[in-house]
PDB file of C-alpha atoms in Angstrom:
ATOM      1  CA  MET A   1       0.000   0.000   0.000  1.00 52.00           C
ATOM      2  CA  LYS A   2       2.839   2.424   0.780  1.00 58.00           C
ATOM      3  CA  HIS A   3       3.953   2.679  -2.861  1.00 56.00           C
ATOM      4  CA  LEU A   4       0.464   3.836  -3.897  1.00 55.00           C
ATOM      5  CA  ALA A   5       0.727   6.910  -1.679  1.00 56.00           C
ATOM      6  CA  THR A   6       3.368   8.385  -3.995  1.00 62.00           C
ATOM      7  CA  ALA A   7       0.851   8.867  -6.798  1.00 65.00           C
ATOM      8  CA  VAL A   8      -2.664   8.895  -5.349  1.00 70.00           C
ATOM      9  CA  ASN A   9      -4.579   9.501  -2.158  1.00 74.00           C
ATOM     10  CA  VAL A  10      -5.629   6.239  -0.566  1.00 78.00           C
ATOM     11  CA  ASP A  11      -8.504   5.982   1.890  1.00 81.00           C
ATOM     12  CA  TYR A  12      -8.237   2.660   3.659  1.00 86.00           C
ATOM     13  CA  TYR A  13     -10.990   1.378   5.941  1.00 86.00           C
ATOM     14  CA  PRO A  14      -9.963  -1.906   7.547  1.00 87.00           C
ATOM     15  CA  GLN A  15     -12.800  -4.252   8.444  1.00 85.00           C
ATOM     16  CA  PRO A  16     -11.121  -6.602  10.934  1.00 85.00           C
ATOM     17  CA  GLU A  17     -14.317  -8.430  11.884  1.00 82.00           C
ATOM     18  CA  ALA A  18     -15.672  -8.778   8.351  1.00 80.00           C
ATOM     19  CA  GLY A  19     -14.102 -12.047   7.310  1.00 81.00           C
ATOM     20  CA  HIS A  20     -15.004 -13.145   3.808  1.00 84.00           C
ATOM     21  CA  ASN A  21     -18.383 -11.420   3.597  1.00 85.00           C
ATOM     22  CA  THR A  22     -19.999  -8.019   3.065  1.00 86.00           C
ATOM     23  CA  MET A  23     -21.536  -7.469   6.505  1.00 86.00           C
ATOM     24  CA  TRP A  24     -19.587  -4.182   6.590  1.00 87.00           C
ATOM     25  CA  TRP A  25     -21.408  -2.728   3.545  1.00 90.00           C
ATOM     26  CA  PRO A  26     -24.191  -0.848   5.421  1.00 91.00           C
ATOM     27  CA  GLU A  27     -21.526   1.059   7.399  1.00 89.00           C
ATOM     28  CA  MET A  28     -19.436   1.890   4.316  1.00 91.00           C
ATOM     29  CA  LYS A  29     -22.145   2.448   1.696  1.00 94.00           C
ATOM     30  CA  ASP A  30     -22.410   6.224   2.201  1.00 95.00           C
ATOM     31  CA  VAL A  31     -18.614   6.665   2.219  1.00 93.00           C
ATOM     32  CA  PHE A  32     -18.325   4.645  -0.991  1.00 92.00           C
ATOM     33  CA  GLU A  33     -21.165   6.473  -2.760  1.00 95.00           C
ATOM     34  CA  LYS A  34     -19.730   9.876  -1.782  1.00 94.00           C
ATOM     35  CA  PHE A  35     -16.352   8.843  -3.187  1.00 91.00           C
ATOM     36  CA  VAL A  36     -17.943   7.739  -6.473  1.00 91.00           C
ATOM     37  CA  ALA A  37     -19.947  10.990  -6.704  1.00 94.00           C
ATOM     38  CA  ASP A  38     -16.849  13.108  -5.934  1.00 92.00           C
ATOM     39  CA  HIS A  39     -14.675  11.262  -8.472  1.00 89.00           C
ATOM     40  CA  PRO A  40     -16.673  10.804 -11.673  1.00 91.00           C
ATOM     41  CA  ARG A  41     -15.071   8.517 -14.235  1.00 91.00           C
ATOM     42  CA  ASP A  42     -13.930  10.035 -17.516  1.00 92.00           C
ATOM     43  CA  PRO A  43     -14.471   7.275 -20.097  1.00 93.00           C
ATOM     44  CA  HIS A  44     -12.407   9.196 -22.684  1.00 95.00           C
ATOM     45  CA  PRO A  45      -9.493  10.871 -20.865  1.00 96.00           C
ATOM     46  CA  ASP A  46      -7.559  13.439 -22.900  1.00 96.00           C
ATOM     47  CA  ASN A  47      -4.254  12.153 -21.500  1.00 96.00           C
ATOM     48  CA  LEU A  48      -3.602   8.450 -21.482  1.00 95.00           C
ATOM     49  CA  THR A  49      -0.630   6.143 -20.918  1.00 94.00           C
ATOM     50  CA  TRP A  50      -0.738   2.409 -21.554  1.00 95.00           C
ATOM     51  CA  GLU A  51       2.059  -0.114 -21.327  1.00 93.00           C
ATOM     52  CA  ALA A  52       1.693  -3.804 -22.106  1.00 92.00           C
ATOM     53  CA  VAL A  53       3.823  -6.856 -22.732  1.00 90.00           C
ATOM     54  CA  THR A  54       1.231  -9.037 -24.485  1.00 90.00           C
ATOM     55  CA  LEU A  55      -1.890  -8.489 -26.545  1.00 92.00           C
ATOM     56  CA  ASP A  56      -3.928 -10.074 -23.740  1.00 92.00           C
ATOM     57  CA  HIS A  57      -4.023  -6.710 -21.956  1.00 92.00           C
ATOM     58  CA  ASN A  58      -3.521  -4.314 -24.843  1.00 95.00           C
ATOM     59  CA  ARG A  59      -6.339  -1.802 -24.305  1.00 96.00           C
ATOM     60  CA  ALA A  60      -6.903   1.241 -22.146  1.00 96.00           C
ATOM     61  CA  HIS A  61      -9.969   3.389 -22.806  1.00 96.00           C
ATOM     62  CA  TRP A  62      -9.697   4.563 -26.447  1.00 97.00           C
ATOM     63  CA  LEU A  63      -6.256   3.071 -27.166  1.00 98.00           C
ATOM     64  CA  VAL A  64      -5.591  -0.475 -28.385  1.00 97.00           C
ATOM     65  CA  ILE A  65      -2.017  -1.664 -28.922  1.00 97.00           C
ATOM     66  CA  ASP A  66      -2.153  -3.965 -31.962  1.00 96.00           C
ATOM     67  CA  GLN A  67       1.473  -4.938 -32.523  1.00 93.00           C
ATOM     68  CA  PHE A  68       4.716  -4.735 -30.595  1.00 92.00           C
ATOM     69  CA  GLY A  69       8.131  -4.039 -32.080  1.00 87.00           C
ATOM     70  CA  THR A  70      10.827  -1.421 -32.011  1.00 79.00           C
ATOM     71  CA  GLN A  71      10.754   1.229 -34.697  1.00 69.00           C
ATOM     72  CA  SER A  72      13.538   3.481 -35.967  1.00 71.00           C
ATOM     73  CA  GLY A  73      11.542   6.492 -34.783  1.00 67.00           C
ATOM     74  CA  ASP A  74      10.811   5.099 -31.306  1.00 69.00           C
ATOM     75  CA  ALA A  75      10.700   7.610 -28.509  1.00 63.00           C
ATOM     76  CA  ASN A  76      13.681   7.844 -26.198  1.00 66.00           C
ATOM     77  CA  PRO A  77      13.413   5.758 -23.055  1.00 65.00           C
ATOM     78  CA  MET A  78      10.365   6.878 -21.109  1.00 63.00           C
ATOM     79  CA  PRO A  79      10.079   7.044 -17.323  1.00 65.00           C
ATOM     80  CA  ASP A  80       9.185   3.557 -16.116  1.00 62.00           C
ATOM     81  CA  LEU A  81       5.882   3.837 -14.281  1.00 60.00           C
ATOM     82  CA  ASN A  82       6.439   0.320 -12.978  1.00 57.00           C
ATOM     83  CA  LEU A  83       9.379   1.318 -10.778  1.00 55.00           C
ATOM     84  CA  MET A  84       9.116   2.567  -7.232  1.00 54.00           C
ATOM     85  CA  GLU A  85      12.502   3.372  -5.703  1.00 58.00           C
ATOM     86  CA  ASP A  86      14.118   1.021  -8.231  1.00 60.00           C
ATOM     87  CA  GLN A  87      11.891  -1.873  -7.117  1.00 64.00           C
ATOM     88  CA  PRO A  88       9.771  -3.278  -9.960  1.00 64.00           C
ATOM     89  CA  LEU A  89       6.149  -3.814  -8.998  1.00 66.00           C
ATOM     90  CA  PHE A  90       5.764  -6.591 -11.574  1.00 67.00           C
ATOM     91  CA  GLU A  91       8.265  -9.030 -13.043  1.00 69.00           C
ATOM     92  CA  ARG A  92       8.694  -8.646 -16.797  1.00 65.00           C
ATOM     93  CA  PHE A  93       9.750 -11.437 -19.096  1.00 72.00           C
ATOM     94  CA  ARG A  94      10.159  -9.210 -22.149  1.00 76.00           C
ATOM     95  CA  GLN A  95      10.297  -5.529 -22.988  1.00 82.00           C
ATOM     96  CA  PRO A  96       6.904  -3.816 -22.883  1.00 87.00           C
ATOM     97  CA  GLY A  97       5.436  -1.537 -25.497  1.00 92.00           C
ATOM     98  CA  ARG A  98       4.079   1.803 -24.390  1.00 93.00           C
ATOM     99  CA  VAL A  99       1.973   4.582 -25.866  1.00 96.00           C
ATOM    100  CA  ASP A 100       1.328   7.975 -24.273  1.00 96.00           C
ATOM    101  CA  LEU A 101      -1.550   9.950 -25.820  1.00 97.00           C
ATOM    102  CA  THR A 102      -2.564  13.590 -25.513  1.00 97.00           C
ATOM    103  CA  ARG A 103      -5.737  14.833 -27.207  1.00 98.00           C
ATOM    104  CA  ARG A 104      -6.437  18.500 -27.910  1.00 98.00           C
ATOM    105  CA  GLY A 105      -9.623  18.894 -29.913  1.00 97.00           C
ATOM    106  CA  ASN A 106      -9.211  16.760 -33.040  1.00 98.00           C
ATOM    107  CA  ALA A 107      -5.420  16.578 -32.673  1.00 98.00           C
ATOM    108  CA  ILE A 108      -3.743  13.599 -31.018  1.00 98.00           C
ATOM    109  CA  GLU A 109      -0.101  13.444 -30.070  1.00 98.00           C
ATOM    110  CA  ALA A 110       1.260   9.944 -29.479  1.00 96.00           C
ATOM    111  CA  THR A 111       4.618   9.018 -28.035  1.00 95.00           C
ATOM    112  CA  ALA A 112       5.352   5.343 -28.584  1.00 94.00           C
ATOM    113  CA  ARG A 113       8.153   2.971 -27.716  1.00 92.00           C
ATOM    114  CA  GLY A 114       8.233  -0.723 -28.541  1.00 92.00           C
ATOM    115  CA  VAL A 115       4.926  -0.489 -30.434  1.00 95.00           C
ATOM    116  CA  ALA A 116       4.594  -1.093 -34.181  1.00 95.00           C
ATOM    117  CA  ALA A 117       0.843  -0.456 -34.545  1.00 96.00           C
ATOM    118  CA  PHE A 118      -2.073   0.783 -32.490  1.00 97.00           C
ATOM    119  CA  THR A 119      -5.734   1.666 -32.938  1.00 98.00           C
ATOM    120  CA  LEU A 120      -7.464   4.810 -31.724  1.00 98.00           C
ATOM    121  CA  LEU A 121     -11.144   4.404 -30.882  1.00 98.00           C
ATOM    122  CA  LEU A 122     -12.849   7.691 -31.697  1.00 98.00           C
ATOM    123  CA  SER A 123     -15.922   8.803 -29.821  1.00 97.00           C
ATOM    124  CA  PRO A 124     -18.243  11.492 -31.192  1.00 96.00           C
ATOM    125  CA  GLU A 125     -18.346  12.729 -27.572  1.00 94.00           C
ATOM    126  CA  LYS A 126     -14.720  13.873 -27.945  1.00 97.00           C
ATOM    127  CA  PHE A 127     -14.063  14.221 -31.674  1.00 97.00           C
ATOM    128  CA  ASP A 128     -15.795  16.308 -34.336  1.00 97.00           C
ATOM    129  CA  PHE A 129     -16.182  13.801 -37.167  1.00 97.00           C
ATOM    130  CA  ASP A 130     -17.028  16.638 -39.584  1.00 97.00           C
ATOM    131  CA  GLN A 131     -13.497  18.020 -39.210  1.00 98.00           C
ATOM    132  CA  PRO A 132     -10.119  16.413 -39.995  1.00 98.00           C
ATOM    133  CA  ILE A 133      -8.410  14.307 -37.342  1.00 98.00           C
ATOM    134  CA  LYS A 134      -4.657  14.863 -36.994  1.00 98.00           C
ATOM    135  CA  VAL A 135      -2.391  12.268 -35.401  1.00 98.00           C
ATOM    136  CA  THR A 136       1.286  12.812 -34.703  1.00 97.00           C
ATOM    137  CA  ALA A 137       3.380   9.881 -33.464  1.00 95.00           C
ATOM    138  CA  ASN A 138       6.903  10.378 -32.174  1.00 94.00           C
ATOM    139  CA  GLY A 139       6.982  13.825 -33.771  1.00 93.00           C
ATOM    140  CA  ARG A 140       5.886  12.605 -37.219  1.00 94.00           C
ATOM    141  CA  SER A 141       2.488  13.121 -38.858  1.00 96.00           C
ATOM    142  CA  VAL A 142       0.891   9.687 -39.306  1.00 96.00           C
ATOM    143  CA  PHE A 143      -2.689  10.708 -40.149  1.00 97.00           C
ATOM    144  CA  ASP A 144      -4.376  13.908 -41.270  1.00 98.00           C
ATOM    145  CA  GLY A 145      -7.852  13.505 -42.662  1.00 97.00           C
ATOM    146  CA  ARG A 146     -11.470  12.813 -42.017  1.00 97.00           C
ATOM    147  CA  VAL A 147     -12.849   9.590 -40.616  1.00 96.00           C
ATOM    148  CA  GLN A 148     -16.168   8.044 -41.501  1.00 95.00           C
ATOM    149  CA  ARG A 149     -18.727   7.076 -38.902  1.00 95.00           C
ATOM    150  CA  ASP A 150     -18.983   3.303 -38.947  1.00 96.00           C
ATOM    151  CA  LEU A 151     -21.989   1.438 -37.560  1.00 97.00           C
ATOM    152  CA  GLU A 152     -20.061  -1.854 -37.437  1.00 97.00           C
ATOM    153  CA  THR A 153     -17.396  -0.238 -35.239  1.00 97.00           C
ATOM    154  CA  LEU A 154     -20.049   1.265 -32.978  1.00 97.00           C
ATOM    155  CA  LEU A 155     -21.799  -2.077 -32.523  1.00 97.00           C
ATOM    156  CA  LYS A 156     -18.572  -4.068 -32.052  1.00 97.00           C
ATOM    157  CA  TRP A 157     -17.235  -1.902 -29.214  1.00 97.00           C
ATOM    158  CA  ALA A 158     -20.649  -1.344 -27.628  1.00 97.00           C
ATOM    159  CA  ALA A 159     -21.082  -5.121 -27.388  1.00 97.00           C
ATOM    160  CA  ARG A 160     -17.577  -5.605 -25.958  1.00 96.00           C
ATOM    161  CA  ASP A 161     -17.730  -2.771 -23.441  1.00 96.00           C
ATOM    162  CA  ASN A 162     -21.396  -2.946 -22.456  1.00 96.00           C
ATOM    163  CA  ASP A 163     -20.993   0.678 -21.332  1.00 95.00           C
ATOM    164  CA  ARG A 164     -23.158   3.375 -22.864  1.00 93.00           C
ATOM    165  CA  SER A 165     -20.601   6.041 -21.936  1.00 94.00           C
ATOM    166  CA  MET A 166     -17.965   4.370 -24.138  1.00 94.00           C
ATOM    167  CA  LEU A 167     -19.404   4.526 -27.645  1.00 96.00           C
ATOM    168  CA  TYR A 168     -16.960   4.650 -30.553  1.00 97.00           C
ATOM    169  CA  GLY A 169     -18.098   5.735 -33.986  1.00 97.00           C
ATOM    170  CA  ALA A 170     -14.811   5.105 -35.787  1.00 98.00           C
ATOM    171  CA  GLU A 171     -11.508   3.258 -35.489  1.00 97.00           C
ATOM    172  CA  LEU A 172      -8.273   4.799 -36.679  1.00 98.00           C
ATOM    173  CA  LYS A 173      -5.510   2.239 -37.312  1.00 97.00           C
ATOM    174  CA  ILE A 174      -2.007   3.667 -36.969  1.00 97.00           C
ATOM    175  CA  LYS A 175       1.064   1.793 -38.244  1.00 95.00           C
ATOM    176  CA  LEU A 176       4.463   3.069 -37.226  1.00 92.00           C
ATOM    177  CA  SER A 177       6.952   2.270 -39.988  1.00 77.00           C
ATOM    178  CA  ARG A 178      10.457   1.010 -39.317  1.00 59.00           C
TER     179      ARG A 178
END
């Protein structure tokens, strides 16, 4: 728990008598519901970082890592979010791929390392589909144009996510060349 305090506030409510049950819920319900109300989830954050080693866990919000591999234009080594005082939180058996995204209007800036291809899931809640979308990856323009709304994409991700706040009207596939 101590390592979490370096990045986030942690409210910890031990339930020593609870055992393996939810008898404690009536006491904690109001605290929990206040926390949820005070910290609304943003299903499409403008800033996003995702690092993965396999395609089993390749998605965060509106980013999907499709292929790993080093590219000639890879970003310089990025701060390792997995390290706390030089102690890895998770053992790694191979080098991860990572993508950092920043969205400003219809412009997306991606910084990638160890990733050969990724997909951006575009929501009409965040993007104006009537205007061009511009994507820069590792300082290079990789897409500048309009995207078409696609019913198949909408239905595919709606079925996977089962979350009406995460509706994607278009996919934008980005390949980073060697």
